[in-house]
mmCIF file of C-alpha atoms in Angstrom:
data_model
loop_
_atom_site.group_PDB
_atom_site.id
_atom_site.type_symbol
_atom_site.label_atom_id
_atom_site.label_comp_id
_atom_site.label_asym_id
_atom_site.label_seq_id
_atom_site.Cartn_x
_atom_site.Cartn_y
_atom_site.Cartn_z
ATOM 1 C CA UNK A 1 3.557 194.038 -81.804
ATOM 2 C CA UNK A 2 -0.336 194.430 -80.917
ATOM 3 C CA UNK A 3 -1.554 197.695 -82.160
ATOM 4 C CA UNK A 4 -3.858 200.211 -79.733
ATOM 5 C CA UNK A 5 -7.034 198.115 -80.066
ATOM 6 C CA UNK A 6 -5.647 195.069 -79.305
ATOM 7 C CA UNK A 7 -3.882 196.308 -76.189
ATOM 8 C CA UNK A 8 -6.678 198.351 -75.183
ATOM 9 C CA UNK A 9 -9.255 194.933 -75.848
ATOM 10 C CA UNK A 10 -6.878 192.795 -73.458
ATOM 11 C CA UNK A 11 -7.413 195.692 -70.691
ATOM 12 C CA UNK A 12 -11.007 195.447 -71.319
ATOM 13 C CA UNK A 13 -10.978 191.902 -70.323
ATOM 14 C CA UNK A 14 -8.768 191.327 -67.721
ATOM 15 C CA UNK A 15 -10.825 194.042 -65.255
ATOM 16 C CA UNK A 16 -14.184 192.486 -67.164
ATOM 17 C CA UNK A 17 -13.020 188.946 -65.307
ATOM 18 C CA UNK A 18 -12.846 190.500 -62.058
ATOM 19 C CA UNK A 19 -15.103 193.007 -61.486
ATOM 20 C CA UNK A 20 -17.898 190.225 -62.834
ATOM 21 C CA UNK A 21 -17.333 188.061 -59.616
ATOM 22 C CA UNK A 22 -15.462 190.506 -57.347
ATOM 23 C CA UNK A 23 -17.366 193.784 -58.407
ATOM 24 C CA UNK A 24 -16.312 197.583 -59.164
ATOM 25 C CA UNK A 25 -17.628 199.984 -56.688
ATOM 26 C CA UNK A 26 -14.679 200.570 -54.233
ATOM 27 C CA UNK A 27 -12.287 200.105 -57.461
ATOM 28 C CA UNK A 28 -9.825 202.972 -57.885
ATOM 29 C CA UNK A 29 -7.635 203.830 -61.148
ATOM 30 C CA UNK A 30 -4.803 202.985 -59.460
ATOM 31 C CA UNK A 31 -6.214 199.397 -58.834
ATOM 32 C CA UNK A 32 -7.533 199.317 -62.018
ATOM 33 C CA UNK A 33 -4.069 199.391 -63.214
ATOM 34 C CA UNK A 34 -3.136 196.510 -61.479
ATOM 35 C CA UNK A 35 -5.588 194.376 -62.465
ATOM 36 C CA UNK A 36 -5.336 194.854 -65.560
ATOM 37 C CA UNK A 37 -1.682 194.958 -65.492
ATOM 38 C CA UNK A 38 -0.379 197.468 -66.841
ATOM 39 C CA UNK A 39 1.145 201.127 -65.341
ATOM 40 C CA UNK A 40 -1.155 204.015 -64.046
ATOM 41 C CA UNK A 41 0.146 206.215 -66.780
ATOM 42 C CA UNK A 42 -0.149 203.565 -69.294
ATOM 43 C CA UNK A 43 -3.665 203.755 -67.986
ATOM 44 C CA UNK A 44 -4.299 206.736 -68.539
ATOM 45 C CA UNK A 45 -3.415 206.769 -72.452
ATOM 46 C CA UNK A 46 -6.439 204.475 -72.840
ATOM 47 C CA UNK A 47 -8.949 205.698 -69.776
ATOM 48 C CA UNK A 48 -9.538 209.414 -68.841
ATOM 49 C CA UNK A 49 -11.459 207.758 -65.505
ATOM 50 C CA UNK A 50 -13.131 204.917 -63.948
ATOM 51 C CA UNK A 51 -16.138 205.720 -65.679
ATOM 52 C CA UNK A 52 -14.691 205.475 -68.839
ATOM 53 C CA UNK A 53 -13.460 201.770 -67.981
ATOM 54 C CA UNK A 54 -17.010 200.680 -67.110
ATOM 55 C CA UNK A 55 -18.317 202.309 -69.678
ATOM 56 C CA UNK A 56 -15.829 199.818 -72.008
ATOM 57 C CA UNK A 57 -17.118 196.721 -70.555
ATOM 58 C CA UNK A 58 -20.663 198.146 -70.711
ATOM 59 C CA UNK A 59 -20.445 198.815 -74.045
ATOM 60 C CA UNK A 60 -18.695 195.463 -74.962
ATOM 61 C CA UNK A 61 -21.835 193.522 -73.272
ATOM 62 C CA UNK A 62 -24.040 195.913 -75.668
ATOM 63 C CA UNK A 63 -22.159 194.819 -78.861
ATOM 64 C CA UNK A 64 -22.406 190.745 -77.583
ATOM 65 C CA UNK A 65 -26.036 191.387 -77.480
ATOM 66 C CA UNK A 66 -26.394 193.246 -80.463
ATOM 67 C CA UNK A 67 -24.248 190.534 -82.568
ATOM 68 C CA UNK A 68 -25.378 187.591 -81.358
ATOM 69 C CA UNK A 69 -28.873 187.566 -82.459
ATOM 70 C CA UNK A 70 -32.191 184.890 -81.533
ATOM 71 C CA UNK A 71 -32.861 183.437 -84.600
ATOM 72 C CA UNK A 72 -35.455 185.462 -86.882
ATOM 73 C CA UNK A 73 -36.420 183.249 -89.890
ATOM 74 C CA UNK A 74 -39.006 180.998 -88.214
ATOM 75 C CA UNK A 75 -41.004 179.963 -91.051
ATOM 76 C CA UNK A 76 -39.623 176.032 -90.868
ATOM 77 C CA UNK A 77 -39.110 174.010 -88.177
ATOM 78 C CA UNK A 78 -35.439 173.211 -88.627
ATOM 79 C CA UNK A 79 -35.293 176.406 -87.977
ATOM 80 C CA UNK A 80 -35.810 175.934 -84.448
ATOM 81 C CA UNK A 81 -33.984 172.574 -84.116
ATOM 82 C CA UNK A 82 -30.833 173.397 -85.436
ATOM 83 C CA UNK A 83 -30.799 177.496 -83.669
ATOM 84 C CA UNK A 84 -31.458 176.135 -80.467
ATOM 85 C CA UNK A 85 -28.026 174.874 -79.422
ATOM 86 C CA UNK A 86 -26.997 178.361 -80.707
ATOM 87 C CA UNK A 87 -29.518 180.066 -78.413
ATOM 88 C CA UNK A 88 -28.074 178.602 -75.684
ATOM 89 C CA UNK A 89 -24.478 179.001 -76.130
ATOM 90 C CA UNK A 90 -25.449 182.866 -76.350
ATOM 91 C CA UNK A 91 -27.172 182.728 -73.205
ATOM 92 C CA UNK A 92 -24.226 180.912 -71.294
ATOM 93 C CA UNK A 93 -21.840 183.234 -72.740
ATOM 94 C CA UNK A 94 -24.062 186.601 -71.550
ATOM 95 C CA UNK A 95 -25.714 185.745 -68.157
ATOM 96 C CA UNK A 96 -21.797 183.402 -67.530
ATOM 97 C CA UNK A 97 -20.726 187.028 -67.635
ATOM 98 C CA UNK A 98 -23.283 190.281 -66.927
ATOM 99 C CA UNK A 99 -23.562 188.652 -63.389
ATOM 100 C CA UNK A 100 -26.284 190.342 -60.670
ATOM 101 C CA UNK A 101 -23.190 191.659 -58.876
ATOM 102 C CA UNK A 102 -22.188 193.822 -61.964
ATOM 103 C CA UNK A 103 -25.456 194.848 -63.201
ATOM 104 C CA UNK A 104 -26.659 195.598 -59.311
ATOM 105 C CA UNK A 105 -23.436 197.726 -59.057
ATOM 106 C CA UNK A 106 -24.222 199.574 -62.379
ATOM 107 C CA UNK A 107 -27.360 201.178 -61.596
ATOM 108 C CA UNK A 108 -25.940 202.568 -57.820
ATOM 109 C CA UNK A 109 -23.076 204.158 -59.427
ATOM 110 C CA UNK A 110 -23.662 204.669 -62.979
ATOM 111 C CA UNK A 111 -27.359 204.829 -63.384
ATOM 112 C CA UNK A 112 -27.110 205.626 -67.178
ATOM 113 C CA UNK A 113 -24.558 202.789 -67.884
ATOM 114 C CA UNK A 114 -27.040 200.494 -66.214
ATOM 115 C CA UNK A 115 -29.735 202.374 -68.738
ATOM 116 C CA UNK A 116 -28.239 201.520 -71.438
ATOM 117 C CA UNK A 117 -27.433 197.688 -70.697
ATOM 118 C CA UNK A 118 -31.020 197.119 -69.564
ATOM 119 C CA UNK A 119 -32.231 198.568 -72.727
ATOM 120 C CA UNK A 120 -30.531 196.446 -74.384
ATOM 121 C CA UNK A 121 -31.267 193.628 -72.407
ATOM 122 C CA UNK A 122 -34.935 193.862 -72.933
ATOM 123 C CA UNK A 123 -34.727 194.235 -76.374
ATOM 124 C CA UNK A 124 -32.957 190.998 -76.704
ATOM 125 C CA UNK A 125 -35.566 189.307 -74.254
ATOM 126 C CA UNK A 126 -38.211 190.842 -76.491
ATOM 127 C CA UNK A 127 -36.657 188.449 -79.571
ATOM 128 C CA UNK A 128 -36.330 185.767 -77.142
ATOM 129 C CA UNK A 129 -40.309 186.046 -76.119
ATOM 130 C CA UNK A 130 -40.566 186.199 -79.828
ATOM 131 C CA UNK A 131 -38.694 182.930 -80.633
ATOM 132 C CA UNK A 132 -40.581 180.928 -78.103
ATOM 133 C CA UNK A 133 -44.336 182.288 -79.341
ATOM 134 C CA UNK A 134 -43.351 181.022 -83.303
ATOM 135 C CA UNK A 135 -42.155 178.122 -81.635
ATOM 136 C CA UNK A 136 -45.163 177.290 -80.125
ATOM 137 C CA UNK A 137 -47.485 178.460 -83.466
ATOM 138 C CA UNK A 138 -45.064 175.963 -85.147
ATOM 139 C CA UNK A 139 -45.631 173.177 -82.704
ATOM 140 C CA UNK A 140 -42.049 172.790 -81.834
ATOM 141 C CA UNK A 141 -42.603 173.723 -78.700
ATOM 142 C CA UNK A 142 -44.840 172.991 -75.892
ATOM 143 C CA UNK A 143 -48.192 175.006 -75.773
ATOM 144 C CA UNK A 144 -48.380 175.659 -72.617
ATOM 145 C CA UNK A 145 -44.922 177.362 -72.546
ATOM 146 C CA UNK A 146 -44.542 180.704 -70.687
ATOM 147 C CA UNK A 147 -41.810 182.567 -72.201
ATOM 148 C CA UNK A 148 -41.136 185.498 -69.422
ATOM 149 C CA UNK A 149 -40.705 182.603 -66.981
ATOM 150 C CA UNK A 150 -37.906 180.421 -69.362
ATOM 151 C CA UNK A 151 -35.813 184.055 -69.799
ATOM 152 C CA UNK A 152 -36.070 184.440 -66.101
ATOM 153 C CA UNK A 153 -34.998 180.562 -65.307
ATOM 154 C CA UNK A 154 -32.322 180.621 -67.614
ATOM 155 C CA UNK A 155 -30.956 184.039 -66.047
ATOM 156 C CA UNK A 156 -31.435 182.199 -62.709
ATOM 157 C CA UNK A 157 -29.986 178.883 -63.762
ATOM 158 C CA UNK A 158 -26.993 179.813 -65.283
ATOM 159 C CA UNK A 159 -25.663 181.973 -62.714
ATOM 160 C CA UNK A 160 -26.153 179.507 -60.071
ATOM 161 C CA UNK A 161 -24.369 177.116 -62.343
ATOM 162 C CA UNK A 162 -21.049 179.041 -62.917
ATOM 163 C CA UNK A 163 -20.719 179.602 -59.301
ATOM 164 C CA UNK A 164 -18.010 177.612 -57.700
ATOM 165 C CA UNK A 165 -19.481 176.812 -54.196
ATOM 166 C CA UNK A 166 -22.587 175.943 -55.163
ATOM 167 C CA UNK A 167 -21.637 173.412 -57.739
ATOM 168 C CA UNK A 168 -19.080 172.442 -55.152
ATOM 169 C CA UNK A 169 -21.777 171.961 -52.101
ATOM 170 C CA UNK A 170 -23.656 169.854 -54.773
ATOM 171 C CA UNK A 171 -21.211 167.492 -56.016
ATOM 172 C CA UNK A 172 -21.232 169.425 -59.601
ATOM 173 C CA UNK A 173 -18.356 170.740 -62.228
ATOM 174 C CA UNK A 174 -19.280 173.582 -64.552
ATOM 175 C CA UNK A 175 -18.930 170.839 -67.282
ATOM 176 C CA UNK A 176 -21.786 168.188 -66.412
ATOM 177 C CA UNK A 177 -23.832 170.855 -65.034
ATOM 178 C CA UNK A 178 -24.190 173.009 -68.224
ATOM 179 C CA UNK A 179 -24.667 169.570 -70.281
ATOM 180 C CA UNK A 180 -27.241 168.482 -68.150
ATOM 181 C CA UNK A 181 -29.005 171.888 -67.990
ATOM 182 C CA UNK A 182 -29.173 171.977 -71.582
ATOM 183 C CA UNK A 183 -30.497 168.660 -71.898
ATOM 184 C CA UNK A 184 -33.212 169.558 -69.236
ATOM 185 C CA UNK A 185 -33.723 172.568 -71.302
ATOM 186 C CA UNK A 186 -34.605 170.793 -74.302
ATOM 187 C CA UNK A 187 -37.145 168.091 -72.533
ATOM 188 C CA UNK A 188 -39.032 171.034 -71.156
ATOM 189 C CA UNK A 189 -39.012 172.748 -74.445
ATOM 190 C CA UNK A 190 -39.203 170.540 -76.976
ATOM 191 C CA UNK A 191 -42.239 168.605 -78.068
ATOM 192 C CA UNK A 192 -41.436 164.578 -77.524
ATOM 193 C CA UNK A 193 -40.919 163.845 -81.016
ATOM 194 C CA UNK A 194 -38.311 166.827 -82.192
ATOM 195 C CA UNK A 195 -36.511 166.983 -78.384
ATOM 196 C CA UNK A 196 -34.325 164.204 -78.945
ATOM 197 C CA UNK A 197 -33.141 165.213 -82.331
ATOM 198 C CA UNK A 198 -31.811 168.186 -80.430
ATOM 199 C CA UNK A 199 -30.483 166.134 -77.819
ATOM 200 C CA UNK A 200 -28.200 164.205 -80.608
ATOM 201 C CA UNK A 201 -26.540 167.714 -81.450
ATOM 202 C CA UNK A 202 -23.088 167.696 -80.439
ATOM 203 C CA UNK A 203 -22.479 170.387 -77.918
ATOM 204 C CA UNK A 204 -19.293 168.900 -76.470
ATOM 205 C CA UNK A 205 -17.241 171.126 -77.346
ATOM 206 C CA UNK A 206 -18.747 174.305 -76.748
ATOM 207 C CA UNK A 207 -19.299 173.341 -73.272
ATOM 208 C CA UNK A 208 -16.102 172.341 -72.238
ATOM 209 C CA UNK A 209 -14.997 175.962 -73.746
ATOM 210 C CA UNK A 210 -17.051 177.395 -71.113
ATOM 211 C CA UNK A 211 -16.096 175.016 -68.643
ATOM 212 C CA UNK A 212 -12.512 175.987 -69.287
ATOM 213 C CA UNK A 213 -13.237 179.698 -68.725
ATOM 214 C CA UNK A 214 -15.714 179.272 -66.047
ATOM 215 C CA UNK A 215 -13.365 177.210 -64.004
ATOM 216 C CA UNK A 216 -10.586 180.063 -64.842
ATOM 217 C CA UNK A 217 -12.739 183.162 -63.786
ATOM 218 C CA UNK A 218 -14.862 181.499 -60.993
#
């Protein structure tokens, strides 16, 4: 039998997958319920309020971005070459899920939710900005390289690619497109002579897991 946390982690992801394409604003506890399956008292045992249920998935984004870290020992080049795909997959995995809709709907309604996930969120872009400058020092990466601009493409990027209709009015499946972005990422990153010993890391399979749930939520 799953024990409280368990149950109470499945609730946190079933309304996480809908209000991230669907949003929360006009969401009431007893709809909550259903989307997440479960009675309105049952509910209630875990969730005082609607707050409190945003709150949940707020602070589950938090602890993705506070666990998955960008890569800090950048004294060797491998460093870089071998974190990259890593980088990435993070990336997929946060902007695949803290869409506009969600964070847009967080600072209307719960301006100090929204706070604290945009705190967070530029601490993490701080490391990223970080990352790219050693990169550069190291000559791993292009020179000319503006880091603001890649966190803002791949923010950009990403959420066009996990949305249905547009890889639909393009002749694209979440699959190809994220192997293909990632490949583009790497020839616009990458000096010539390390980019295609990045482009020989299998990533296979960690796409297609995001295919798989992409195609599920989306």
């Amino acid at each position: 039998m799953a024990d409280k946390d368990q149950i109470k982690a499945e609730m946190i992801q079933k309304i996480q997958e809908y209000i991230i394409t669907k949003g929360f604003a006009n969401l009431k506890m007893e709809d909550i319920a259903k989307i997440m399956t479960v009675s309105r008292a049952k509910l209630y045992q875990y969730f005082s309020s609607k707050e409190e249920v945003i709150a949940a998935v707020v602070a589950k984004y938090v602890n993705f971005i506070k666990t998955v870290k960008v890569p800090t020992e950048l004294d060797e080049r491998e460093t870089f070459i071998k974190g990259f795909p890593d980088f990435f997959y993070q990336n997929v995995a946060l902007w695949g899920t803290a869409t506009d809709l969600f964070i847009d709907e967080l600072n209307k309604n719960y301006p100090n939710l929204y706070l604290y996930i945009s705190t967070q969120l530029k601490e993490r872009n701080r490391q990223i900005e970080v990352f790219f400058e050693a990169g550069k020092n190291k000559g791993v990466f292009y020179k000319h390289l503006n880091s603001k601009l890649l966190i803002l493409q791949d923010r950009v990027m990403i959420t066009k690619l996990i949305n249905r209709n547009y890889l639909f009015e393009n002749g694209l499946n979440h699959e190809q497109a994220l192997k293909d972005y990632f490949l583009l990422l790497v020839s616009e990153i990458f000096v010539p002579e390390l980019s295609e010993e990045v482009m020989k890391i299998d990533m296979h399979e960690r796409i297609q897991h995001f295919a798989i749930k992409f195609n599920r939520i989306y």
